[in-house]
Each structure stands twice: as C-alpha cells, then as structure tokens.
Short mmCIF file of C-alpha atoms in Angstrom, two decimals:
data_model
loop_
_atom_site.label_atom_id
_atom_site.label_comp_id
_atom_site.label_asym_id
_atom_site.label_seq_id
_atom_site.Cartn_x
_atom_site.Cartn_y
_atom_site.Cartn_z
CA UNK A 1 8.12 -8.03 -24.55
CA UNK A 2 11.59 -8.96 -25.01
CA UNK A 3 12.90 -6.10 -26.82
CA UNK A 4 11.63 -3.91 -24.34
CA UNK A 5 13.29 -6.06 -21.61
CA UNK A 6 16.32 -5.40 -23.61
CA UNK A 7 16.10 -1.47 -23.67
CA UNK A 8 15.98 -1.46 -19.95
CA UNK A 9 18.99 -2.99 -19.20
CA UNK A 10 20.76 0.51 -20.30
CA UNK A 11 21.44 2.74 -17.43
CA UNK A 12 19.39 5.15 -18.48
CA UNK A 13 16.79 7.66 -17.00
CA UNK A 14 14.21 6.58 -19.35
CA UNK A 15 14.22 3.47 -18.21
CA UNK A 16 13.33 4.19 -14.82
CA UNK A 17 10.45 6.19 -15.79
CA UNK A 18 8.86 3.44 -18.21
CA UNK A 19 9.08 1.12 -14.88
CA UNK A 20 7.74 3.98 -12.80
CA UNK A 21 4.90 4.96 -15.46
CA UNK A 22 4.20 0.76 -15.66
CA UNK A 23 3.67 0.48 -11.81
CA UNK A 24 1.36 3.61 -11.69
CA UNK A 25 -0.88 1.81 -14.22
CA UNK A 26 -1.05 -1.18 -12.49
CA UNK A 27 -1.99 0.87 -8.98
CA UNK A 28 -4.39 3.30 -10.93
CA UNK A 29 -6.42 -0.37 -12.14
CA UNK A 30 -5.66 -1.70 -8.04
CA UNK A 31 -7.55 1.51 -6.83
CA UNK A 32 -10.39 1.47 -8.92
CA UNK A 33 -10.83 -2.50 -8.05
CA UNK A 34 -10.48 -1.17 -4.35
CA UNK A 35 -13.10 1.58 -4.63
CA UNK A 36 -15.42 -0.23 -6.33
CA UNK A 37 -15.21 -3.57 -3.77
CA UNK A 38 -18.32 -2.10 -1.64
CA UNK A 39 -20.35 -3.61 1.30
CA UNK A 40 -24.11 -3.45 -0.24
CA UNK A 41 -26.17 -5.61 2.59
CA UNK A 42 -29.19 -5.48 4.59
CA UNK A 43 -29.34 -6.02 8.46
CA UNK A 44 -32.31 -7.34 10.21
CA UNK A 45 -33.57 -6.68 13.87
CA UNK A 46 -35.39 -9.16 15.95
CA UNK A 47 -35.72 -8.81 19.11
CA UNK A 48 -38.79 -11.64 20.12
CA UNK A 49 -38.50 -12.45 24.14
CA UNK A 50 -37.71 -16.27 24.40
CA UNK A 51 -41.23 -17.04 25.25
CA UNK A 52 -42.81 -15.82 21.83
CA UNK A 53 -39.87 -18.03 19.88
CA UNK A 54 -40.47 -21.25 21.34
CA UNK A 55 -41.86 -24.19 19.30
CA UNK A 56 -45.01 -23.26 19.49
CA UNK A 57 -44.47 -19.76 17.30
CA UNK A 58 -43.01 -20.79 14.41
CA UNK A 59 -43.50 -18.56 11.64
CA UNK A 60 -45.64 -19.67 9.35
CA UNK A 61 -47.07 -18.63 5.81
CA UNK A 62 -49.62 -16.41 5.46
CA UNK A 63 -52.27 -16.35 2.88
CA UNK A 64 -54.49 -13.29 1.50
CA UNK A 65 -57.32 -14.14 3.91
CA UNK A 66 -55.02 -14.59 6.88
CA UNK A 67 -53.52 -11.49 6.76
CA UNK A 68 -56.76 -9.17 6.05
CA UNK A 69 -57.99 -10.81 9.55
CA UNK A 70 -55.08 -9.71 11.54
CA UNK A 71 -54.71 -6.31 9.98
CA UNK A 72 -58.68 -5.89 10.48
CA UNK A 73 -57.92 -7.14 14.30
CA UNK A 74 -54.84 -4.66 14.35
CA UNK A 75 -56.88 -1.66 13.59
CA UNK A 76 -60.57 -2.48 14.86
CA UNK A 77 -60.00 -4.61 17.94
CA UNK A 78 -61.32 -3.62 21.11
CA UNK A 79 -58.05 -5.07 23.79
CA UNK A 80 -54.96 -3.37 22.80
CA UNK A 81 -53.39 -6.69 23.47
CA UNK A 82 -55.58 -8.11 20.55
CA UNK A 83 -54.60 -5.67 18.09
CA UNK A 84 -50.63 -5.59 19.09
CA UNK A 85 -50.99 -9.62 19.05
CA UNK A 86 -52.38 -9.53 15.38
CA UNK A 87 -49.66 -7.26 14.83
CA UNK A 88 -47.08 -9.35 16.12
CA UNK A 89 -48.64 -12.54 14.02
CA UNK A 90 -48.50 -10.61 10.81
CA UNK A 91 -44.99 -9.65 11.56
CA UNK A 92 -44.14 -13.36 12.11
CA UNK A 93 -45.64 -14.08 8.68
CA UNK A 94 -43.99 -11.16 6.82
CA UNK A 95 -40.71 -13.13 7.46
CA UNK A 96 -40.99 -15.18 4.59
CA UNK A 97 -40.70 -14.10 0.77
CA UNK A 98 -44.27 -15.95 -0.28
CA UNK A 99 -46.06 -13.73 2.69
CA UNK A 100 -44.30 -10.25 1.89
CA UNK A 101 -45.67 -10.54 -1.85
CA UNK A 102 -49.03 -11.42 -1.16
CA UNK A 103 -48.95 -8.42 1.16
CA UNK A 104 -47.77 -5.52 -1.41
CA UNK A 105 -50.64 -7.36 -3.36
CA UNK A 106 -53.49 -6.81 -0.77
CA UNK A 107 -55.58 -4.00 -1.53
CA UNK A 108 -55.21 -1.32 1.32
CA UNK A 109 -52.57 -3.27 3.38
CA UNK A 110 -49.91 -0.79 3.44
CA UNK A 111 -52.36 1.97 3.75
CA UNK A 112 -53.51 0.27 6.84
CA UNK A 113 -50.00 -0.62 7.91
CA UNK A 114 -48.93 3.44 7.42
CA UNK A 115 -51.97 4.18 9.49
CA UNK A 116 -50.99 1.84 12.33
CA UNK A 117 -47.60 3.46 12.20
CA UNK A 118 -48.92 7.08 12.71
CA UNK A 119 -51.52 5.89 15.71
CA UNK A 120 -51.02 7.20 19.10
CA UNK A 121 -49.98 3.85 20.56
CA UNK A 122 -46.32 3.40 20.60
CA UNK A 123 -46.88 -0.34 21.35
CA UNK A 124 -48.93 -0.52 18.21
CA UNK A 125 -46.66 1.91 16.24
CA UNK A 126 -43.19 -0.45 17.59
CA UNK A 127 -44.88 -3.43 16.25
CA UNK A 128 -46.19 -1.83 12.88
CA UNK A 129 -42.46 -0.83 12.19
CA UNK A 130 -41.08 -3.83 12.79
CA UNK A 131 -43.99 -5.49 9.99
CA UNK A 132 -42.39 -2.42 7.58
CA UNK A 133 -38.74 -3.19 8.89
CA UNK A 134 -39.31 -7.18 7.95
CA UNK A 135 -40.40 -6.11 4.68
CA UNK A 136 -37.44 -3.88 4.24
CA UNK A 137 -35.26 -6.99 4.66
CA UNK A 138 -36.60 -8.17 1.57
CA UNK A 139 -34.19 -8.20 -1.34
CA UNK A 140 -37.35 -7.39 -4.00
CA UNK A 141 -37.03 -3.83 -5.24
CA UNK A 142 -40.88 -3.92 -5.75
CA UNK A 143 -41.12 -4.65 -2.64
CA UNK A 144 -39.18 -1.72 -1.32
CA UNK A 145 -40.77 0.32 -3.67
CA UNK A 146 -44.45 -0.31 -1.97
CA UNK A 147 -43.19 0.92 1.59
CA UNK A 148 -42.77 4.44 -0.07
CA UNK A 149 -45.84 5.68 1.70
CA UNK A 150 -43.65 5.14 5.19
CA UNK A 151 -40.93 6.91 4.42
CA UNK A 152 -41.62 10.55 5.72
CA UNK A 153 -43.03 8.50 8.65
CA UNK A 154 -39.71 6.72 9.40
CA UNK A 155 -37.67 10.24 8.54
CA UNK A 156 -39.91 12.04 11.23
CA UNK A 157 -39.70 9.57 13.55
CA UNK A 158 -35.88 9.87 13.91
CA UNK A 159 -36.31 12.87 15.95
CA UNK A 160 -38.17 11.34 18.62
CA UNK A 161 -37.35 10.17 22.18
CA UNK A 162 -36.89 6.61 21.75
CA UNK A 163 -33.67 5.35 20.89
CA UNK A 164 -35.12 1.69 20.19
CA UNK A 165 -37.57 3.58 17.99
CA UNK A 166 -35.40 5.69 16.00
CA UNK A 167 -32.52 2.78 16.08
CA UNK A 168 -35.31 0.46 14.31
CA UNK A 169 -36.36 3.41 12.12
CA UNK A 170 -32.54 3.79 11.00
CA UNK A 171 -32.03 -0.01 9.90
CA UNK A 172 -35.38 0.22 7.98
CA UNK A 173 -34.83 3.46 6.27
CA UNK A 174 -30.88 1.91 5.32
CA UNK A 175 -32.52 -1.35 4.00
CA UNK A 176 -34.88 0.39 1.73
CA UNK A 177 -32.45 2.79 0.60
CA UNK A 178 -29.80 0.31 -0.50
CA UNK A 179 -32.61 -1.91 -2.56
CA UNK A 180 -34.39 1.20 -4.99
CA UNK A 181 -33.06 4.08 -6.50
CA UNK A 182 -36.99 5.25 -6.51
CA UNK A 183 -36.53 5.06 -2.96
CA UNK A 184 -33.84 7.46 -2.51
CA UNK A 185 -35.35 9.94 -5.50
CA UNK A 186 -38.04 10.50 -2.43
CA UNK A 187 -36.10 10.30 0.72
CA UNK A 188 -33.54 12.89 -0.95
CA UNK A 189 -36.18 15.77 -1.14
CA UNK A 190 -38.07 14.36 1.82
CA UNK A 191 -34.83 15.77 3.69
CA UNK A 192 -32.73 12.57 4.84
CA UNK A 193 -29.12 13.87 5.12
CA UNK A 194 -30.37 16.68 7.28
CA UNK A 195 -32.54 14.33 9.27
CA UNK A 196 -29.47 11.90 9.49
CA UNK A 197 -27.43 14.59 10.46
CA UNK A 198 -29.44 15.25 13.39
CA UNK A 199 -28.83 11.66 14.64
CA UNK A 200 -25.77 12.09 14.98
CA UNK A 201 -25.75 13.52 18.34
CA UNK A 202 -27.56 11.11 19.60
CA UNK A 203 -25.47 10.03 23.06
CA UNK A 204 -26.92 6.34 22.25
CA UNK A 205 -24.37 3.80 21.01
CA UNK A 206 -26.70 1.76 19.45
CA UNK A 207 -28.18 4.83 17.69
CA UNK A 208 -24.96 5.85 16.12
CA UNK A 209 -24.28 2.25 14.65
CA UNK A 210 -27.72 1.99 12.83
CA UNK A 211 -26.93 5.93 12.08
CA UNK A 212 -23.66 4.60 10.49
CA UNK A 213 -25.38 1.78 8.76
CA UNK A 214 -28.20 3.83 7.07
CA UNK A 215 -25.42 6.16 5.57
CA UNK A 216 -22.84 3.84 4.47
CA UNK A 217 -25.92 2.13 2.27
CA UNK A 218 -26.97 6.00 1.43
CA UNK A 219 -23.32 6.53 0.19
CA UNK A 220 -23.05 3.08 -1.80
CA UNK A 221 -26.09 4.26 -4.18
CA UNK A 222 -24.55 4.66 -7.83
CA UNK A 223 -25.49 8.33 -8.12
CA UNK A 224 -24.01 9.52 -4.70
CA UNK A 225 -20.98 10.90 -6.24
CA UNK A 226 -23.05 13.21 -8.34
CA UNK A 227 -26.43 13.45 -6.44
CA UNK A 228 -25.70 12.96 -2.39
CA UNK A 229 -22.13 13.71 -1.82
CA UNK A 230 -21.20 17.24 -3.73
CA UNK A 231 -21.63 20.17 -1.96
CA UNK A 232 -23.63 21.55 -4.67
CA UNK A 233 -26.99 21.05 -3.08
CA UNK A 234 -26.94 22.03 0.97
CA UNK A 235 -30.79 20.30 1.32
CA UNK A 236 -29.00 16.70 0.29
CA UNK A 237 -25.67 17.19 0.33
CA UNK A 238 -23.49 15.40 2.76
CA UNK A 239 -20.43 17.04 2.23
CA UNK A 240 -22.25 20.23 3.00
CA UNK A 241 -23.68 19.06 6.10
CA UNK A 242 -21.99 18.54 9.23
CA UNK A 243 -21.87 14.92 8.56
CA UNK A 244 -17.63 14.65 7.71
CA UNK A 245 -16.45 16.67 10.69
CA UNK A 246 -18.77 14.68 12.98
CA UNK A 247 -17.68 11.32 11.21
CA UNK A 248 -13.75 12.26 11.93
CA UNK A 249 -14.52 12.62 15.73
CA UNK A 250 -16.34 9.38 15.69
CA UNK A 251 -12.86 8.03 14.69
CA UNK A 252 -10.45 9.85 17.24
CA UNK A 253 -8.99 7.37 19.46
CA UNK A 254 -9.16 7.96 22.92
CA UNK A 255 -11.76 6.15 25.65
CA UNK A 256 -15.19 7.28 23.73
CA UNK A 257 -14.33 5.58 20.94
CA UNK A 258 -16.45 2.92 20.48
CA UNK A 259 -15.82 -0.17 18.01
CA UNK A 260 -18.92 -0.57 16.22
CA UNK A 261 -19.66 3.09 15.90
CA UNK A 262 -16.13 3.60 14.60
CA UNK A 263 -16.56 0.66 11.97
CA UNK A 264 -19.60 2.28 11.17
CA UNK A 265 -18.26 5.64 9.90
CA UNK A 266 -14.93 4.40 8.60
CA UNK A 267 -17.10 2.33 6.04
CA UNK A 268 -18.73 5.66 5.22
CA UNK A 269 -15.53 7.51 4.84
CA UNK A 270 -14.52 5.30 2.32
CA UNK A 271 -17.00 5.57 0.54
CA UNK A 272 -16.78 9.11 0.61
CA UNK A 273 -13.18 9.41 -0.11
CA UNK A 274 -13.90 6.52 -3.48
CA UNK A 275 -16.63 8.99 -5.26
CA UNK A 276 -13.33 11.45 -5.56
CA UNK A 277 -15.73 14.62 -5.16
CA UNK A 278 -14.08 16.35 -2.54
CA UNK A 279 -11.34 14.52 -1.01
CA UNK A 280 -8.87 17.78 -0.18
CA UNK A 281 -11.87 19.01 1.81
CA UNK A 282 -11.61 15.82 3.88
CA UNK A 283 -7.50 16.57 3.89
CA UNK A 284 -8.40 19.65 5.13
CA UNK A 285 -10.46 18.89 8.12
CA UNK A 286 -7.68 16.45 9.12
CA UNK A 287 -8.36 13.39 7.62
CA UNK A 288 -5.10 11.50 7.47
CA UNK A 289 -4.32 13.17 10.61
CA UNK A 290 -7.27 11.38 12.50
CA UNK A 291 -6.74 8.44 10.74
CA UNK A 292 -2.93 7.84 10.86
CA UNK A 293 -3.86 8.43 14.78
CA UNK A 294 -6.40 5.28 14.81
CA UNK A 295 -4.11 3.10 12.94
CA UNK A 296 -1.59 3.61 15.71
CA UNK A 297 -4.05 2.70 17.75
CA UNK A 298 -5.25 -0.11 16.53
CA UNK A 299 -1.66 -1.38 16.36
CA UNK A 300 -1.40 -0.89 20.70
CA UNK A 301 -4.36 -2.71 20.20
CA UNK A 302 -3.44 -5.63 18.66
CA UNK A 303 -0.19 -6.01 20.50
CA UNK A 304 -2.86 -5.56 24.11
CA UNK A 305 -5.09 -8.46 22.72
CA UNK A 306 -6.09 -11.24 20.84
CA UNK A 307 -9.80 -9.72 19.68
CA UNK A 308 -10.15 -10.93 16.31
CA UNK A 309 -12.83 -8.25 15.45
CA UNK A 310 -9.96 -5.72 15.11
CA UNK A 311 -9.38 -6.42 11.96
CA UNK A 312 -12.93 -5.13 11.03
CA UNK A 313 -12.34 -1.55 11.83
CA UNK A 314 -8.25 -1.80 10.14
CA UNK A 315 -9.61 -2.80 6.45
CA UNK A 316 -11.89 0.52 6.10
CA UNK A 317 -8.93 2.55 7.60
CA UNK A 318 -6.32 1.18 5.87
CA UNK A 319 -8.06 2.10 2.80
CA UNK A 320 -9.13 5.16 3.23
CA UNK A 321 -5.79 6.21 4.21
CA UNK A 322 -4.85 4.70 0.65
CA UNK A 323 -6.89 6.31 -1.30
CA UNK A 324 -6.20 9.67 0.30
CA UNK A 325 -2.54 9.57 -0.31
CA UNK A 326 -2.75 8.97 -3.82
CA UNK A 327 -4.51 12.60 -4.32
CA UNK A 328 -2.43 15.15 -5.80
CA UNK A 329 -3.20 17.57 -3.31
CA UNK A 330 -1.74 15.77 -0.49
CA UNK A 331 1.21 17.87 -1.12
CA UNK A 332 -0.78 20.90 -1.71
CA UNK A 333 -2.40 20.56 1.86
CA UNK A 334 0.49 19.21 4.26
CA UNK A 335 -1.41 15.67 3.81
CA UNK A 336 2.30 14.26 4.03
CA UNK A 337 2.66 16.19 6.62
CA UNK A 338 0.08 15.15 8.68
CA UNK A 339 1.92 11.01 8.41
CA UNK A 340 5.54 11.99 8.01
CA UNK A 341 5.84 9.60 11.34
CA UNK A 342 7.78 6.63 11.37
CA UNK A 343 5.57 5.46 13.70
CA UNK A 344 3.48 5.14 10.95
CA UNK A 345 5.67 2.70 9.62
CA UNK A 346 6.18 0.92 12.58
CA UNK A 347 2.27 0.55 13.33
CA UNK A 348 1.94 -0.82 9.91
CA UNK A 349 3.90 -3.57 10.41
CA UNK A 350 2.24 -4.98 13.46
CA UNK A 351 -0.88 -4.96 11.49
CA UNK A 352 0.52 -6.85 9.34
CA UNK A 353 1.96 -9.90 11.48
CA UNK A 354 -1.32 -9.66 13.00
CA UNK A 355 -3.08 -10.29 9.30
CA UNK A 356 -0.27 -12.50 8.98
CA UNK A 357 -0.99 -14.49 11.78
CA UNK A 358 -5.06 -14.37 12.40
CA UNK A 359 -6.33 -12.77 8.77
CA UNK A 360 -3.82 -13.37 5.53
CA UNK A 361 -6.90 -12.36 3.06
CA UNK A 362 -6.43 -8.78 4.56
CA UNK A 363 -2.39 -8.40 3.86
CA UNK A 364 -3.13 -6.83 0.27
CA UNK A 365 -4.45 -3.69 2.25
CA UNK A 366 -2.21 -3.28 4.47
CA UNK A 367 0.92 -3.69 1.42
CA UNK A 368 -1.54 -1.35 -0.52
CA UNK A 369 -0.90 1.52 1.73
CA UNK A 370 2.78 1.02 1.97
CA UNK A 371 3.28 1.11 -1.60
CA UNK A 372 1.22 4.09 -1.41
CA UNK A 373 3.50 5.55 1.65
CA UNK A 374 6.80 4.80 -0.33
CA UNK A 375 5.76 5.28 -3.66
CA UNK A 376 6.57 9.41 -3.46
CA UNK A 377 8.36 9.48 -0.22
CA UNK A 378 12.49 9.32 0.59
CA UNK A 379 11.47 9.60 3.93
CA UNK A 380 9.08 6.30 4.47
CA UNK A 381 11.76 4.38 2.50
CA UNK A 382 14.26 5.28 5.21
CA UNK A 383 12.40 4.47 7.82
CA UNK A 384 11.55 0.95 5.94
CA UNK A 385 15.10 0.88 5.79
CA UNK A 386 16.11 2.05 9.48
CA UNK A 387 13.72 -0.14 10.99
CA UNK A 388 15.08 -3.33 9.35
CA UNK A 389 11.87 -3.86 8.31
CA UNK A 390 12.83 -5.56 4.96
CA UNK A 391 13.50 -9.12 6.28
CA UNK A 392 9.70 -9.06 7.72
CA UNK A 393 8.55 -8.00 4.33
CA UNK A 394 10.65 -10.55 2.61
CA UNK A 395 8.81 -13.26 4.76
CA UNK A 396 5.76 -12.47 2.98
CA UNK A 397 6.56 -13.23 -0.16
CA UNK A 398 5.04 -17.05 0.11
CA UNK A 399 1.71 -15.95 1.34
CA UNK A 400 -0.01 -15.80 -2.13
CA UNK A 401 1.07 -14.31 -5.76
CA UNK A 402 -0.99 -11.20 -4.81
CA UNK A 403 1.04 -10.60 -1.65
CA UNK A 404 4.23 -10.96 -3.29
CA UNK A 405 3.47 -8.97 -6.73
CA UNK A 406 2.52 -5.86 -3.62
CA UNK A 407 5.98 -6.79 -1.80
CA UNK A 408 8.03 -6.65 -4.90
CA UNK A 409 6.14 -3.60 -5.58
CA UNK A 410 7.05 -1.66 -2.46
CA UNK A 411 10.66 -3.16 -2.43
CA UNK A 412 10.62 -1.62 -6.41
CA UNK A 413 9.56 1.78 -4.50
CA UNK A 414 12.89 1.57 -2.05
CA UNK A 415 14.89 0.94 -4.86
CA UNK A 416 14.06 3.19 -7.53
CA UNK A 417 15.10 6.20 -4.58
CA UNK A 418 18.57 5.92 -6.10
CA UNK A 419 22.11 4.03 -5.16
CA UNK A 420 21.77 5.07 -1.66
CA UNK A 421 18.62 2.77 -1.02
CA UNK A 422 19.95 0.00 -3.15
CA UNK A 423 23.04 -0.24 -1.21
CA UNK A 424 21.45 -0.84 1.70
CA UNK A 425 18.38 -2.97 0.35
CA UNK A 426 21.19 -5.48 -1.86
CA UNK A 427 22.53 -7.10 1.81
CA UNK A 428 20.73 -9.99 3.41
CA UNK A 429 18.58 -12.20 2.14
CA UNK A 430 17.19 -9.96 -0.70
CA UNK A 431 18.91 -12.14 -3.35
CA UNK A 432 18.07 -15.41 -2.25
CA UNK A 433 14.13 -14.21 -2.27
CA UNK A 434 14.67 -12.67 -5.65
CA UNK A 435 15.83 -16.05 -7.36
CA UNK A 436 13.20 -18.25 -5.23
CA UNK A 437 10.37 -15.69 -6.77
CA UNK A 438 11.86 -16.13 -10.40
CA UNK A 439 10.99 -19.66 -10.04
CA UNK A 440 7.29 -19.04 -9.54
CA UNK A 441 4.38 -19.72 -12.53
CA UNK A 442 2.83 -16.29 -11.86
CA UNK A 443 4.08 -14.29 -14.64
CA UNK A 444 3.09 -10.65 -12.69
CA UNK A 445 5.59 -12.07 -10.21
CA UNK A 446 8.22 -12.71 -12.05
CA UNK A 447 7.72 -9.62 -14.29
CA UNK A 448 8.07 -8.11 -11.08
CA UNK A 449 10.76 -9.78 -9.52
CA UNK A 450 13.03 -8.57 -12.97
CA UNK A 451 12.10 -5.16 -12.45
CA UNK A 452 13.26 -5.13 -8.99
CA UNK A 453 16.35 -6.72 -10.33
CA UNK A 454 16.88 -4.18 -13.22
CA UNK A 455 17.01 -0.98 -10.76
CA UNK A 456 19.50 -2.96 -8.62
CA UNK A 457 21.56 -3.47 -11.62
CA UNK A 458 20.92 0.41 -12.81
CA UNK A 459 21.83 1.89 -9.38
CA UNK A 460 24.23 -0.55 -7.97
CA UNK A 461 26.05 -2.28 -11.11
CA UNK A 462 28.54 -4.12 -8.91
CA UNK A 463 25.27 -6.49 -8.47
#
C-alpha cells in the first residue's frame, strides 16, 4: 500500500490514471449495489365499509368444513345477498396464513372460486376477486402457484369497463407475479405486456398506479433482462411495446403529472435502465431529457413546500439518471447534451439540503449522480465551481463515512480537470476539511481524503 502511495507522489500522468482507473472500480461495484437494491413487495386492497369492520366481524379462522359451506352457499344459494355474503365471509377468512392453506388444499375450491369469477354477476365476480386478490397477498409461492387457473381471467378482465375492477385485477396479477417464476412462464404467453400495455391509456389515476405497480414487480423478476425486456420477442417484450414512450410521458412535468403515477413508472424505468438491454434506445426517445426536466421540477417543488413524500419520486429519478450517464453511448447520442444545463447543477443541490434537512439516508443518491455528472465533464465542474457550490458540499462531509467517501469523490472529479480547477478549488475552507477528514477511523475516507490531496499537490505544487 505504501509503496504505491509513494509512486504517486511523482507528477506524473500515470499517476493520475491509476487514481482515475481506482475510482471507476469503486463506482462500477457502487452501481451494481445500486441496480441490484430493488423494491420486491406486495400491496393489499381492502376496501370493507365501516359497518362490516366493526367488532362484531373480526376475521376469524376458517377450517375445511367452514369454508366448503360458504363456497357451496356462494355458488348454490338462492338470494344473491346469501351467496355474495358467503363470499364476503370466506374472504374475511382467507386473510390469515392457516385459512389460505387449507384452501389450496380443498378439493375443487379454486375451481369453484374461478367459476365464481367468470359468473355473470359482477357483485359476485368483485367479491370472488378480492378472495383470489387476498390469496395473492400471501408470501407462499405454492400458494401463488394454485391461483394459476385465474390468470387468463384476471388478464381479460383488464379490458373491461370498471376501473375498480381492472385496478383490483392489476394489484392481484402484480402480487402473483412477483411471488413465482411459474407464474410469469404462463402470464408471458397468456399475453401480459400487451394486455398491460393497453392499460395504459386508461384516463383513471388509480388505474395507472396499480398499472405501474404490476410492471415494476413484472420488471424485478430475475429473467426480465433476458426474457421480458429485449426486443427480441414483440408478443412479451416490453421494450418492443409501446410501454417506454408511454412511461416517459407519464414523467413530463407539467399539471397532468400526477405523484403516484409518476413514482409508479420511475420505479419501472429503473428497472429497465439496471437490466442494461437497451438503454441508448431509452437515450434515444429522450430519456435524460425528460428526466433532467422532472428533477428541476422536483427541486421548484421542494423550495414551494414542505411535502415529505417528495422524496419518494427523487430516489427512482435520481438513479435512473445515474445509471444512464454512465453508458458509453451517452456521447454517441447527445445524452450530454440533453443535461449540459447548469440548472442541472443548481437543482441538484436543493435536493440535497432538502435530504439534508428532512431525509439524510437519501444523500448517497443524490452525490451518486454528481460524481456521475463530473466524472467526464469540464463543463459540470465549472458550474460546481461558478456556483460556489463547494462550501455546501464541504458541509456534508460529517453526515456519515458514506457521504463523505461520495464528497471526496466528486471533489477528486473537480480536481483531476487540471491546475485550472485546483486553483480555484485550493481557497476556502477546503484545507481545513481535508485535515479534519484525515482524522477519521474510516480508512475509505482517509484513502480518499489523500487522493484528493495528491492531485492538489500534482496540479498545484505551491500546496
């Protein structure tokens, strides 16, 4: 370690790549982590009136003999009322574990369930997919596995007229697919992308955010980049649906965009952009373009209000800007282009005084993409640099060792630009921040701190 230490300290050019060559390890091993940090969950939709939750309707166990009685009532009773009530009983039971096991086990239950589902009584078809929905919820692959029958139901069903319907149908379908891979080997040929596709110009919020959700847990499966994303297959392809253009105009700013929806589909993006298939395609339809766009947004936002549920749309865009600009055909396509903004810069930083202030834990992302914005570019240095926007940066250096290994990082960035940058980095309280993080036990940090402190000495020697 030392020796090498000691070859640095020569002005010379191959010292400056060894330092540049280190740092691009240590991002290539920070965007991996990042892509493969995902959101696998499961959401669940109950909607009882206040009347059927009081005290009185407490969900209770079910046993074998219980359920065959209201399934029998469901699908032989004479009142309608009877057979959506045994519905609704059943569906109280299937909310615990013990209940949704015995019923996979039941002989003819899910038949009778699918056949509910396809009647030609949409009070008795709502209440049998909200039984198939609470058993979605479940976190046993088995019992994923024994809705299969539904599936095509659910898929068909998304083209219908009711948005409570098909916004049900989505959060099912998204449960299911997240918990079994057999699951998705069916819906895949069964035709979901297309039929998911088609949902997507639906005019009904609440539509588009279970639309969102059942993609984002379609996108997370482990054979998406090779299976669902490419363009190789148009039947289940998303990249060869209309899916990515419609996703980028979910994410314009401007007065339709909605929150939720746009959390939604930035989630998805990522996800997109992390499987590496096709990201120039996604520069190409104006990716960084769209979302350099929301981040200034989001930073007018911020400064408008104190809505803490900002930051949940500014982690999924902040990476997905990330991992675009680390593509080599950024260049190739005027990606830089599209973000050669100061503004850019400027936005940035608001974000982060707002993490600073109301979310630390999300300060890595924000640092991520400016070491990703300065890494290759004389131009974002300068405006670093114009904007006196080092002293801010400097003032994160306590937050945490992560936060100040990413500040060093980007600081390494300005400096490594030549004498120019380091003249006008060295003034201030640089020094003073350099020697407090040479006293710290975190070895990256220090490692880093001496780096910073070798291209000082290379480009400037009167340091």
């Amino acid at each position: 370690m030392w020796s090498r230490r000691q070859g640095r300290l020569r002005p010379t050019v191959c010292g400056v790549e060894e330092l540049r060559r280190r740092r691009r390890e240590q991002e290539a091993a920070l965007r991996k982590a990042r892509r493969e940090q995902q959101l696998v969950s499961k959401r669940l939709l109950r909607e009882d009136a206040p009347e059927e939750a009081g005290e009185g309707c407490v969900a209770a166990i079910l046993g074998e003999a219980e359920m065959q009685q209201f399934l029998r009532q469901a699908q032989r009773g004479t009142e309608e009322k009877e057979r959506e009530g045994a519905l609704l009983s059943l569906r109280r039971g299937l909310q615990h574990p013990e209940t949704q096991q015995t019923f996979i086990q039941l002989e003819g239950s899910m038949r009778t369930l699918v056949g509910l589902l396809t009647s030609n009584q949409a009070l008795l078809q709502l209440e049998a997919a909200r039984c198939l929905h609470e058993l979605s919820h479940s976190e046993q692959s088995t019992i994923a596995e024994a809705c299969l029958p539904a599936t095509s139901y659910l898929l068909t069903y998304l083209s219908g007229h009711s948005s409570d319907f098909i916004e049900l149908c989505l959060y099912t379908l998204g449960n299911l697919i997240v918990e079994s891979e057999a699951v998705r080997r069916q819906l895949l040929p069964q035709g979901i992308v297309p039929a998911l596709a088609a949902c997507i110009q639906s005019p009904h919020v609440a539509v588009l955010e279970a639309l969102g959700y059942a993609l984002s847990q379609l996108l997370q499966a482990k054979e998406a980049p090779e299976k669902i994303i490419p363009p190789a297959s148009a039947s289940s392809s998303i990249l060869a649906s209309t899916l990515p253009q419609h996703m980028l105009q979910m994410l314009q700013p401007g007065p339709k965009l909605n929150p939720g929806v746009a959390v939604e589909f930035a989630w998805c993006l990522h996800y997109i952009i992390c499987s590496q298939v096709s990201n120039p395609l996604l520069i190409g339809h104006g990716a960084l373009s769209t979302l350099g766009l929301l981040l200034l947004d989001l930073a007018g936002a911020v400064q408008r209000t104190e809505d803490a549920g900002l930051e949940l749309l500014a982690c999924p865009v902040l990476r997905c800007l990330s991992n675009l600009l680390t593509e080599a055909a950024v260049e190739t396509v005027g990606g830089q282009m599209q973000l050669r903004d100061e503004r850019v810069v400027a936005a940035l930083f608001i974000l982060l005084q707002f993490f600073f202030q109301k979310q630390p834990s999300l300060l890595p992302e924000g640092l991520w993409l400016l070491n990703n914005l300065t890494a290759n570019s004389p131009s974002f240095c300068t405006s670093l640099l114009s904007l006196d926007l080092i002293e801010p940066l400097l003032q994160l250096l306590p937050v945490s060792n992560v936060v100040s290994v990413m500040v060093l990082t980007v600081l390494c960035n300005v400096a490594e630009k030549g004498p120019a940058y380091c003249q006008r980095l060295w003034p201030g309280s640089l020094l003073p921040a350099l020697l407090h993080t040479l006293a710290f036990s975190d070895t990256e940090v220090v490692g880093q701190s001496l780096e910073l402190l070798h291209l000082l000495f290379l480009y400037q020697p009167e340091v």
